[in-house]
PDB file of C-alpha atoms in Angstrom:
ATOM      1  CA  MET A   1     117.771  63.572  41.883  1.00  0.00           C
ATOM      2  CA  ILE A   2     119.748  60.586  40.635  1.00  0.00           C
ATOM      3  CA  PRO A   3     123.514  61.031  41.202  1.00  0.00           C
ATOM      4  CA  ASP A   4     125.497  61.549  37.978  1.00  0.00           C
ATOM      5  CA  ARG A   5     127.638  58.445  38.459  1.00  0.00           C
ATOM      6  CA  VAL A   6     124.492  56.306  38.750  1.00  0.00           C
ATOM      7  CA  SER A   7     122.857  57.996  35.753  1.00  0.00           C
ATOM      8  CA  ASP A   8     125.969  57.294  33.677  1.00  0.00           C
ATOM      9  CA  ILE A   9     125.935  53.599  34.630  1.00  0.00           C
ATOM     10  CA  LEU A  10     122.214  53.303  33.881  1.00  0.00           C
ATOM     11  CA  LYS A  11     122.679  54.928  30.455  1.00  0.00           C
ATOM     12  CA  THR A  12     125.604  52.624  29.650  1.00  0.00           C
ATOM     13  CA  HIS A  13     123.410  49.587  30.355  1.00  0.00           C
ATOM     14  CA  GLY A  14     120.218  50.897  28.747  1.00  0.00           C
ATOM     15  CA  LEU A  15     118.387  51.186  32.085  1.00  0.00           C
ATOM     16  CA  LYS A  16     116.123  53.950  33.368  1.00  0.00           C
ATOM     17  CA  ALA A  17     115.281  54.799  36.958  1.00  0.00           C
ATOM     18  CA  LEU A  18     111.786  55.419  38.222  1.00  0.00           C
ATOM     19  CA  GLU A  19     111.789  58.673  40.197  1.00  0.00           C
ATOM     20  CA  PHE A  20     109.317  59.761  42.853  1.00  0.00           C
ATOM     21  CA  GLU A  21     108.828  62.578  45.327  1.00  0.00           C
ATOM     22  CA  PRO A  22     111.783  63.000  47.746  1.00  0.00           C
ATOM     23  CA  GLY A  23     111.766  60.641  50.727  1.00  0.00           C
ATOM     24  CA  SER A  24     109.006  58.398  49.350  1.00  0.00           C
ATOM     25  CA  THR A  25     110.940  55.090  49.051  1.00  0.00           C
ATOM     26  CA  PRO A  26     113.359  54.846  52.033  1.00  0.00           C
ATOM     27  CA  THR A  27     112.183  51.383  53.110  1.00  0.00           C
ATOM     28  CA  SER A  28     111.422  48.225  51.161  1.00  0.00           C
ATOM     29  CA  GLU A  29     107.781  48.388  52.215  1.00  0.00           C
ATOM     30  CA  LEU A  30     107.297  51.999  51.122  1.00  0.00           C
ATOM     31  CA  ALA A  31     109.209  51.417  47.880  1.00  0.00           C
ATOM     32  CA  ALA A  32     107.063  48.378  47.045  1.00  0.00           C
ATOM     33  CA  GLN A  33     103.891  50.316  47.776  1.00  0.00           C
ATOM     34  CA  ARG A  34     105.018  53.290  45.680  1.00  0.00           C
ATOM     35  CA  ILE A  35     106.143  51.145  42.717  1.00  0.00           C
ATOM     36  CA  GLY A  36     103.213  48.713  43.025  1.00  0.00           C
ATOM     37  CA  VAL A  37     105.162  45.468  43.430  1.00  0.00           C
ATOM     38  CA  ALA A  38     105.766  42.790  46.069  1.00  0.00           C
ATOM     39  CA  VAL A  39     108.136  43.785  48.894  1.00  0.00           C
ATOM     40  CA  GLY A  40     110.471  40.923  47.887  1.00  0.00           C
ATOM     41  CA  GLN A  41     111.006  42.610  44.517  1.00  0.00           C
ATOM     42  CA  ILE A  42     112.691  45.561  46.206  1.00  0.00           C
ATOM     43  CA  ALA A  43     116.430  44.867  46.064  1.00  0.00           C
ATOM     44  CA  LYS A  44     117.613  46.424  49.297  1.00  0.00           C
ATOM     45  CA  SER A  45     121.335  47.186  49.412  1.00  0.00           C
ATOM     46  CA  MET A  46     122.887  46.957  52.872  1.00  0.00           C
ATOM     47  CA  LEU A  47     126.504  47.579  53.796  1.00  0.00           C
ATOM     48  CA  PHE A  48     128.250  45.301  56.281  1.00  0.00           C
ATOM     49  CA  LYS A  49     131.659  45.661  57.898  1.00  0.00           C
ATOM     50  CA  GLY A  50     133.710  42.560  58.594  1.00  0.00           C
ATOM     51  CA  LYS A  51     136.016  41.962  61.541  1.00  0.00           C
ATOM     52  CA  ASN A  52     138.725  41.837  58.869  1.00  0.00           C
ATOM     53  CA  GLY A  53     138.088  45.540  58.170  1.00  0.00           C
ATOM     54  CA  MET A  54     136.548  44.928  54.747  1.00  0.00           C
ATOM     55  CA  PHE A  55     133.107  46.090  53.668  1.00  0.00           C
ATOM     56  CA  TYR A  56     130.488  43.976  51.867  1.00  0.00           C
ATOM     57  CA  LEU A  57     127.410  45.220  50.045  1.00  0.00           C
ATOM     58  CA  ALA A  58     124.582  42.685  50.320  1.00  0.00           C
ATOM     59  CA  VAL A  59     121.763  43.148  47.815  1.00  0.00           C
ATOM     60  CA  CYS A  60     118.759  41.180  49.027  1.00  0.00           C
ATOM     61  CA  PRO A  61     114.983  40.783  48.719  1.00  0.00           C
ATOM     62  CA  GLY A  62     113.194  43.494  50.672  1.00  0.00           C
ATOM     63  CA  ASP A  63     111.011  41.057  52.579  1.00  0.00           C
ATOM     64  CA  ARG A  64     113.799  39.000  54.156  1.00  0.00           C
ATOM     65  CA  ARG A  65     116.491  39.386  56.811  1.00  0.00           C
ATOM     66  CA  VAL A  66     120.177  38.673  56.445  1.00  0.00           C
ATOM     67  CA  CYS A  67     121.413  35.555  58.263  1.00  0.00           C
ATOM     68  CA  SER A  68     124.630  36.387  60.137  1.00  0.00           C
ATOM     69  CA  LYS A  69     125.861  32.777  59.955  1.00  0.00           C
ATOM     70  CA  LYS A  70     125.419  32.698  56.173  1.00  0.00           C
ATOM     71  CA  MET A  71     127.160  36.074  55.830  1.00  0.00           C
ATOM     72  CA  LYS A  72     130.102  34.766  57.855  1.00  0.00           C
ATOM     73  CA  SER A  73     130.222  31.656  55.688  1.00  0.00           C
ATOM     74  CA  GLU A  74     130.240  33.726  52.471  1.00  0.00           C
ATOM     75  CA  THR A  75     132.712  36.388  53.631  1.00  0.00           C
ATOM     76  CA  GLY A  76     134.967  34.296  55.847  1.00  0.00           C
ATOM     77  CA  THR A  77     134.561  36.740  58.718  1.00  0.00           C
ATOM     78  CA  LYS A  78     132.004  37.865  61.260  1.00  0.00           C
ATOM     79  CA  VAL A  79     130.162  40.962  60.026  1.00  0.00           C
ATOM     80  CA  ARG A  80     128.028  43.699  61.477  1.00  0.00           C
ATOM     81  CA  MET A  81     125.727  46.205  59.821  1.00  0.00           C
ATOM     82  CA  ALA A  82     127.677  49.331  58.901  1.00  0.00           C
ATOM     83  CA  ARG A  83     126.799  52.528  60.729  1.00  0.00           C
ATOM     84  CA  GLU A  84     125.091  55.356  58.859  1.00  0.00           C
ATOM     85  CA  ASP A  85     128.314  57.392  58.626  1.00  0.00           C
ATOM     86  CA  GLU A  86     130.277  54.357  57.396  1.00  0.00           C
ATOM     87  CA  THR A  87     127.636  53.594  54.784  1.00  0.00           C
ATOM     88  CA  GLU A  88     127.726  57.109  53.376  1.00  0.00           C
ATOM     89  CA  ALA A  89     131.536  57.314  53.465  1.00  0.00           C
ATOM     90  CA  VAL A  90     132.055  53.931  51.766  1.00  0.00           C
ATOM     91  CA  THR A  91     129.209  53.909  49.222  1.00  0.00           C
ATOM     92  CA  GLY A  92     128.551  57.614  48.709  1.00  0.00           C
ATOM     93  CA  PHE A  93     124.876  56.958  49.418  1.00  0.00           C
ATOM     94  CA  ARG A  94     122.763  57.504  52.511  1.00  0.00           C
ATOM     95  CA  PRO A  95     120.875  54.589  54.088  1.00  0.00           C
ATOM     96  CA  GLY A  96     117.465  54.331  52.463  1.00  0.00           C
ATOM     97  CA  GLY A  97     118.922  55.080  49.047  1.00  0.00           C
ATOM     98  CA  VAL A  98     121.996  52.870  48.836  1.00  0.00           C
ATOM     99  CA  CYS A  99     122.519  51.849  45.236  1.00  0.00           C
ATOM    100  CA  PRO A 100     124.443  48.741  44.143  1.00  0.00           C
ATOM    101  CA  PHE A 101     125.790  50.539  41.056  1.00  0.00           C
ATOM    102  CA  GLY A 102     129.143  52.295  41.050  1.00  0.00           C
ATOM    103  CA  VAL A 103     130.266  51.266  44.527  1.00  0.00           C
ATOM    104  CA  GLU A 104     134.009  50.614  44.417  1.00  0.00           C
ATOM    105  CA  GLY A 105     136.349  48.833  46.813  1.00  0.00           C
ATOM    106  CA  VAL A 106     133.513  46.735  48.223  1.00  0.00           C
ATOM    107  CA  GLU A 107     132.543  43.158  47.391  1.00  0.00           C
ATOM    108  CA  THR A 108     128.957  43.025  46.182  1.00  0.00           C
ATOM    109  CA  LEU A 109     126.935  39.972  47.237  1.00  0.00           C
ATOM    110  CA  LEU A 110     123.702  39.292  45.349  1.00  0.00           C
ATOM    111  CA  ASP A 111     121.278  37.066  47.204  1.00  0.00           C
ATOM    112  CA  ILE A 112     119.849  34.315  44.991  1.00  0.00           C
ATOM    113  CA  GLY A 113     116.365  35.012  46.352  1.00  0.00           C
ATOM    114  CA  LEU A 114     116.166  38.016  44.020  1.00  0.00           C
ATOM    115  CA  ALA A 115     116.218  35.596  41.072  1.00  0.00           C
ATOM    116  CA  ASP A 116     112.704  34.450  42.081  1.00  0.00           C
ATOM    117  CA  TYR A 117     111.246  37.609  40.531  1.00  0.00           C
ATOM    118  CA  PRO A 118     111.001  38.599  36.860  1.00  0.00           C
ATOM    119  CA  LEU A 119     111.864  42.214  37.776  1.00  0.00           C
ATOM    120  CA  ILE A 120     113.587  43.654  40.819  1.00  0.00           C
ATOM    121  CA  TYR A 121     114.041  47.263  41.908  1.00  0.00           C
ATOM    122  CA  PRO A 122     117.224  48.508  43.586  1.00  0.00           C
ATOM    123  CA  ALA A 123     117.466  52.175  44.572  1.00  0.00           C
ATOM    124  CA  ALA A 124     119.224  54.563  42.212  1.00  0.00           C
ATOM    125  CA  GLY A 125     121.224  56.425  44.850  1.00  0.00           C
ATOM    126  CA  ASN A 126     118.470  58.196  46.745  1.00  0.00           C
ATOM    127  CA  ASP A 127     115.324  57.530  48.788  1.00  0.00           C
ATOM    128  CA  ALA A 128     112.949  58.333  45.936  1.00  0.00           C
ATOM    129  CA  SER A 129     113.848  55.908  43.162  1.00  0.00           C
ATOM    130  CA  GLY A 130     113.873  52.376  41.853  1.00  0.00           C
ATOM    131  CA  VAL A 131     115.510  50.760  38.817  1.00  0.00           C
ATOM    132  CA  PRO A 132     113.499  48.005  37.120  1.00  0.00           C
ATOM    133  CA  LEU A 133     115.793  45.235  35.919  1.00  0.00           C
ATOM    134  CA  THR A 134     116.231  41.477  35.906  1.00  0.00           C
ATOM    135  CA  PHE A 135     118.477  39.543  38.269  1.00  0.00           C
ATOM    136  CA  GLU A 136     120.762  38.804  35.311  1.00  0.00           C
ATOM    137  CA  GLN A 137     121.024  42.518  34.523  1.00  0.00           C
ATOM    138  CA  LEU A 138     121.838  43.236  38.175  1.00  0.00           C
ATOM    139  CA  GLN A 139     124.660  40.684  37.993  1.00  0.00           C
ATOM    140  CA  GLN A 140     125.974  42.198  34.779  1.00  0.00           C
ATOM    141  CA  VAL A 141     125.885  45.808  36.002  1.00  0.00           C
ATOM    142  CA  THR A 142     127.349  45.169  39.467  1.00  0.00           C
ATOM    143  CA  GLY A 143     129.674  42.235  38.813  1.00  0.00           C
ATOM    144  CA  GLY A 144     128.338  40.893  42.106  1.00  0.00           C
ATOM    145  CA  ARG A 145     128.800  37.372  43.388  1.00  0.00           C
ATOM    146  CA  VAL A 146     125.620  35.281  43.728  1.00  0.00           C
ATOM    147  CA  VAL A 147     125.184  34.001  47.286  1.00  0.00           C
ATOM    148  CA  ASP A 148     122.555  32.685  49.707  1.00  0.00           C
ATOM    149  CA  VAL A 149     122.690  34.966  52.756  1.00  0.00           C
ATOM    150  CA  MET A 150     119.037  35.423  53.701  1.00  0.00           C
ATOM    151  CA  GLU A 151     116.976  33.727  56.359  1.00  0.00           C
ATOM    152  CA  ARG A 152     114.522  31.464  54.559  1.00  0.00           C
TER     153      ARG A 152
END
């Protein structure tokens, strides 16, 4: 079930989530297979914690890895992947269903690699969903900063 806060944001922006059986889209690969798109079109949202104590939500193509040097360059601090408990406490979402919509107190970083696709699919707050939208719509809805943080 899509969380109410995510549903409200989607309605406000005229977007609709695709919903599947519970637990069917927890990884980029499984989400791509379920939706029928390239793995890179899955906009995986990963939370990082900086040495400065701040959190950063990186939204990236599902077929690439985050480059720690690029993340440090963009954030100004060394970062590590947030633990499962930190991710849920900070975003309100469990890993595998982290949604870039409605996350407050966290800087959202949108990797430019997502712009390579006509449609991308971030999760809608659970591990059984995807929201079809353009990179421009993702920018508009999240207010995220466009960066280059992936290994190429």
